[in-house]
PDB file of C-alpha atoms in Angstrom:
ATOM      1  CA  UNK X   1      -9.446 -23.066 -11.577  1.00  0.00           C
ATOM      2  CA  UNK X   2      -9.941 -21.574  -8.110  1.00  0.00           C
ATOM      3  CA  UNK X   3     -12.495 -21.651  -5.507  1.00  0.00           C
ATOM      4  CA  UNK X   4     -14.335 -18.564  -6.547  1.00  0.00           C
ATOM      5  CA  UNK X   5     -14.451 -20.267 -10.124  1.00  0.00           C
ATOM      6  CA  UNK X   6     -12.105 -20.027 -13.209  1.00  0.00           C
ATOM      7  CA  UNK X   7     -10.144 -17.205 -13.694  1.00  0.00           C
ATOM      8  CA  UNK X   8     -10.620 -14.987 -17.191  1.00  0.00           C
ATOM      9  CA  UNK X   9      -8.071 -13.462 -19.619  1.00  0.00           C
ATOM     10  CA  UNK X  10     -10.328  -9.862 -18.228  1.00  0.00           C
ATOM     11  CA  UNK X  11      -9.707 -11.237 -14.591  1.00  0.00           C
ATOM     12  CA  UNK X  12      -5.999 -11.593 -15.219  1.00  0.00           C
ATOM     13  CA  UNK X  13      -5.079  -7.909 -17.355  1.00  0.00           C
ATOM     14  CA  UNK X  14      -7.368  -6.419 -13.782  1.00  0.00           C
ATOM     15  CA  UNK X  15      -4.862  -8.501 -11.939  1.00  0.00           C
ATOM     16  CA  UNK X  16      -2.261  -6.837 -13.956  1.00  0.00           C
ATOM     17  CA  UNK X  17      -3.131  -3.449 -14.018  1.00  0.00           C
ATOM     18  CA  UNK X  18      -3.287  -4.140  -9.786  1.00  0.00           C
ATOM     19  CA  UNK X  19       0.774  -5.465  -9.659  1.00  0.00           C
ATOM     20  CA  UNK X  20       1.134  -2.131 -12.361  1.00  0.00           C
ATOM     21  CA  UNK X  21      -0.335   0.366  -9.857  1.00  0.00           C
ATOM     22  CA  UNK X  22      -2.379   3.683 -10.242  1.00  0.00           C
ATOM     23  CA  UNK X  23      -1.676   5.478 -13.241  1.00  0.00           C
ATOM     24  CA  UNK X  24      -3.142   9.271 -13.991  1.00  0.00           C
ATOM     25  CA  UNK X  25      -5.513   9.958 -16.937  1.00  0.00           C
ATOM     26  CA  UNK X  26      -3.009  10.557 -19.228  1.00  0.00           C
ATOM     27  CA  UNK X  27      -1.080   6.935 -18.238  1.00  0.00           C
ATOM     28  CA  UNK X  28       1.971   8.562 -15.997  1.00  0.00           C
ATOM     29  CA  UNK X  29       2.361   6.827 -12.612  1.00  0.00           C
ATOM     30  CA  UNK X  30       0.644   7.488  -9.657  1.00  0.00           C
ATOM     31  CA  UNK X  31       3.124   5.178  -7.092  1.00  0.00           C
ATOM     32  CA  UNK X  32       3.879   1.563  -8.059  1.00  0.00           C
ATOM     33  CA  UNK X  33       1.020  -1.324  -7.367  1.00  0.00           C
ATOM     34  CA  UNK X  34       0.923  -4.169  -5.158  1.00  0.00           C
ATOM     35  CA  UNK X  35       4.011  -7.066  -5.423  1.00  0.00           C
ATOM     36  CA  UNK X  36       2.470 -10.407  -7.225  1.00  0.00           C
ATOM     37  CA  UNK X  37       2.286 -12.744  -4.099  1.00  0.00           C
ATOM     38  CA  UNK X  38       0.728 -10.133  -1.707  1.00  0.00           C
ATOM     39  CA  UNK X  39      -2.683 -10.825  -0.726  1.00  0.00           C
ATOM     40  CA  UNK X  40      -5.783  -9.291  -2.461  1.00  0.00           C
ATOM     41  CA  UNK X  41      -7.778  -9.385   1.106  1.00  0.00           C
ATOM     42  CA  UNK X  42      -7.606  -5.803   1.698  1.00  0.00           C
ATOM     43  CA  UNK X  43      -6.778  -3.946  -0.694  1.00  0.00           C
ATOM     44  CA  UNK X  44     -10.254  -2.737  -1.154  1.00  0.00           C
ATOM     45  CA  UNK X  45     -10.201  -1.973   2.123  1.00  0.00           C
ATOM     46  CA  UNK X  46     -13.919  -2.465   2.992  1.00  0.00           C
ATOM     47  CA  UNK X  47     -15.785  -4.207   5.409  1.00  0.00           C
ATOM     48  CA  UNK X  48     -17.606  -7.293   5.468  1.00  0.00           C
ATOM     49  CA  UNK X  49     -17.868  -6.855   1.579  1.00  0.00           C
ATOM     50  CA  UNK X  50     -20.463  -4.134   0.721  1.00  0.00           C
ATOM     51  CA  UNK X  51     -17.878  -1.892  -0.859  1.00  0.00           C
ATOM     52  CA  UNK X  52     -18.030   0.195   2.107  1.00  0.00           C
ATOM     53  CA  UNK X  53     -14.627   1.587   3.114  1.00  0.00           C
ATOM     54  CA  UNK X  54     -13.003   1.094   6.642  1.00  0.00           C
ATOM     55  CA  UNK X  55     -13.537   3.698   9.022  1.00  0.00           C
ATOM     56  CA  UNK X  56      -9.118   4.032   8.913  1.00  0.00           C
ATOM     57  CA  UNK X  57      -9.222   4.092   4.920  1.00  0.00           C
ATOM     58  CA  UNK X  58     -12.228   6.937   5.154  1.00  0.00           C
ATOM     59  CA  UNK X  59     -10.721   8.820   7.874  1.00  0.00           C
ATOM     60  CA  UNK X  60      -7.374   8.459   5.985  1.00  0.00           C
ATOM     61  CA  UNK X  61      -9.093  10.459   3.124  1.00  0.00           C
ATOM     62  CA  UNK X  62     -11.411  12.668   5.503  1.00  0.00           C
ATOM     63  CA  UNK X  63      -8.822  14.105   7.347  1.00  0.00           C
ATOM     64  CA  UNK X  64      -5.223  13.155   6.062  1.00  0.00           C
ATOM     65  CA  UNK X  65      -6.115  14.753   2.804  1.00  0.00           C
ATOM     66  CA  UNK X  66      -9.146  16.443   2.272  1.00  0.00           C
ATOM     67  CA  UNK X  67      -8.282  17.704   5.962  1.00  0.00           C
ATOM     68  CA  UNK X  68     -12.167  18.121   6.087  1.00  0.00           C
ATOM     69  CA  UNK X  69     -14.278  16.458   8.539  1.00  0.00           C
ATOM     70  CA  UNK X  70     -17.125  16.524   6.640  1.00  0.00           C
ATOM     71  CA  UNK X  71     -16.032  15.154   3.149  1.00  0.00           C
ATOM     72  CA  UNK X  72     -18.354  12.308   1.125  1.00  0.00           C
ATOM     73  CA  UNK X  73     -15.952   9.472   0.327  1.00  0.00           C
ATOM     74  CA  UNK X  74     -18.900   9.132  -2.608  1.00  0.00           C
ATOM     75  CA  UNK X  75     -17.381  12.801  -4.004  1.00  0.00           C
ATOM     76  CA  UNK X  76     -14.101  11.298  -4.503  1.00  0.00           C
ATOM     77  CA  UNK X  77     -13.228  10.996  -8.722  1.00  0.00           C
ATOM     78  CA  UNK X  78     -10.078  10.297 -10.672  1.00  0.00           C
ATOM     79  CA  UNK X  79      -9.663  13.824 -11.487  1.00  0.00           C
ATOM     80  CA  UNK X  80     -10.241  14.672  -7.499  1.00  0.00           C
ATOM     81  CA  UNK X  81      -8.230  11.751  -6.497  1.00  0.00           C
ATOM     82  CA  UNK X  82      -4.968  12.981  -8.501  1.00  0.00           C
ATOM     83  CA  UNK X  83      -5.431  16.393  -6.854  1.00  0.00           C
ATOM     84  CA  UNK X  84      -5.308  14.862  -3.420  1.00  0.00           C
ATOM     85  CA  UNK X  85      -2.674  12.838  -4.480  1.00  0.00           C
ATOM     86  CA  UNK X  86      -0.148  15.757  -5.798  1.00  0.00           C
ATOM     87  CA  UNK X  87      -1.531  17.789  -2.755  1.00  0.00           C
ATOM     88  CA  UNK X  88      -0.203  14.908  -0.313  1.00  0.00           C
ATOM     89  CA  UNK X  89       3.123  14.064  -2.242  1.00  0.00           C
ATOM     90  CA  UNK X  90       3.670  17.906  -1.995  1.00  0.00           C
ATOM     91  CA  UNK X  91       3.561  18.261   1.308  1.00  0.00           C
ATOM     92  CA  UNK X  92       4.666  15.097   3.133  1.00  0.00           C
ATOM     93  CA  UNK X  93       7.657  14.228   0.501  1.00  0.00           C
ATOM     94  CA  UNK X  94       9.939  16.579   2.153  1.00  0.00           C
ATOM     95  CA  UNK X  95       9.879  14.733   4.675  1.00  0.00           C
ATOM     96  CA  UNK X  96      11.158  11.596   3.180  1.00  0.00           C
ATOM     97  CA  UNK X  97      14.645  12.245   3.717  1.00  0.00           C
ATOM     98  CA  UNK X  98      14.365  12.639   6.962  1.00  0.00           C
ATOM     99  CA  UNK X  99      11.914  10.146   7.669  1.00  0.00           C
ATOM    100  CA  UNK X 100      14.533   7.382   6.757  1.00  0.00           C
ATOM    101  CA  UNK X 101      16.924   8.120   9.560  1.00  0.00           C
ATOM    102  CA  UNK X 102      13.975   6.325  10.935  1.00  0.00           C
ATOM    103  CA  UNK X 103      12.137   3.936   9.435  1.00  0.00           C
ATOM    104  CA  UNK X 104      12.490   1.466   6.636  1.00  0.00           C
ATOM    105  CA  UNK X 105       9.854  -0.486   4.491  1.00  0.00           C
ATOM    106  CA  UNK X 106      11.004  -3.953   3.549  1.00  0.00           C
ATOM    107  CA  UNK X 107       8.323  -5.900   1.557  1.00  0.00           C
ATOM    108  CA  UNK X 108       8.204 -10.263   1.743  1.00  0.00           C
ATOM    109  CA  UNK X 109       5.618 -11.054  -0.959  1.00  0.00           C
ATOM    110  CA  UNK X 110       3.076 -13.903   0.013  1.00  0.00           C
ATOM    111  CA  UNK X 111       4.044 -12.868   4.080  1.00  0.00           C
ATOM    112  CA  UNK X 112       0.956 -11.975   5.870  1.00  0.00           C
ATOM    113  CA  UNK X 113       0.930  -8.979   8.517  1.00  0.00           C
ATOM    114  CA  UNK X 114       2.877 -10.519  11.215  1.00  0.00           C
ATOM    115  CA  UNK X 115       4.790 -13.505   9.282  1.00  0.00           C
ATOM    116  CA  UNK X 116       2.600 -16.960   8.187  1.00  0.00           C
ATOM    117  CA  UNK X 117       1.239 -16.728   4.648  1.00  0.00           C
ATOM    118  CA  UNK X 118       2.546 -18.821   2.103  1.00  0.00           C
ATOM    119  CA  UNK X 119       5.775 -16.472   1.243  1.00  0.00           C
ATOM    120  CA  UNK X 120       9.194 -16.850   2.729  1.00  0.00           C
ATOM    121  CA  UNK X 121       9.582 -14.655   5.161  1.00  0.00           C
ATOM    122  CA  UNK X 122      13.318 -13.136   6.512  1.00  0.00           C
ATOM    123  CA  UNK X 123      14.473 -15.211   9.979  1.00  0.00           C
ATOM    124  CA  UNK X 124      15.120 -12.918  12.303  1.00  0.00           C
ATOM    125  CA  UNK X 125      13.476  -9.277  10.884  1.00  0.00           C
ATOM    126  CA  UNK X 126      14.040  -8.460  15.105  1.00  0.00           C
ATOM    127  CA  UNK X 127      17.913  -8.775  15.266  1.00  0.00           C
ATOM    128  CA  UNK X 128      18.439  -6.385  11.675  1.00  0.00           C
ATOM    129  CA  UNK X 129      16.205  -3.811  13.944  1.00  0.00           C
ATOM    130  CA  UNK X 130      18.228  -4.148  16.942  1.00  0.00           C
ATOM    131  CA  UNK X 131      21.517  -3.460  14.970  1.00  0.00           C
ATOM    132  CA  UNK X 132      20.130  -0.832  13.850  1.00  0.00           C
ATOM    133  CA  UNK X 133      19.679   0.619  17.199  1.00  0.00           C
ATOM    134  CA  UNK X 134      22.525  -0.244  19.330  1.00  0.00           C
ATOM    135  CA  UNK X 135      25.198  -0.297  16.578  1.00  0.00           C
ATOM    136  CA  UNK X 136      24.144   2.348  14.215  1.00  0.00           C
ATOM    137  CA  UNK X 137      23.999   0.043  11.169  1.00  0.00           C
ATOM    138  CA  UNK X 138      20.796   0.771   9.346  1.00  0.00           C
ATOM    139  CA  UNK X 139      19.220  -1.862   6.583  1.00  0.00           C
ATOM    140  CA  UNK X 140      19.103  -2.279   3.228  1.00  0.00           C
ATOM    141  CA  UNK X 141      17.278  -5.142   2.539  1.00  0.00           C
ATOM    142  CA  UNK X 142      15.143  -7.482   4.764  1.00  0.00           C
ATOM    143  CA  UNK X 143      17.164  -9.459   7.326  1.00  0.00           C
ATOM    144  CA  UNK X 144      18.315 -12.862   5.854  1.00  0.00           C
TER     145      UNK X 144
END
């Protein structure tokens, strides 16, 4: 039982799909899902529970993916989402190796955006960053 009621088998199946990540209509993976323990609170990228995307989410699609100031998010379908995904991957994936020279992503399930939450946060992530910048020792995992 949760504050929202009983979790049903159907609810659990939806959560499992979210953890698995989005897939194409043929079943192949588009990208990884979110990690168990991560908050679902901002997953929909909406404001006030009204179902309308936040300006950040809709702007990302409008200007970064569609590259069309007139883009209407209501027109987004799974078919054209897959198209935008492929287009974005083709355009930006070649930059990945260059990006890893100065940026890395490490997740901490259950930890809030800037610490806090129920997960185990790395105790001193700043030390890993300082070591990378000052000693050229890039981290390969979250600082412990």
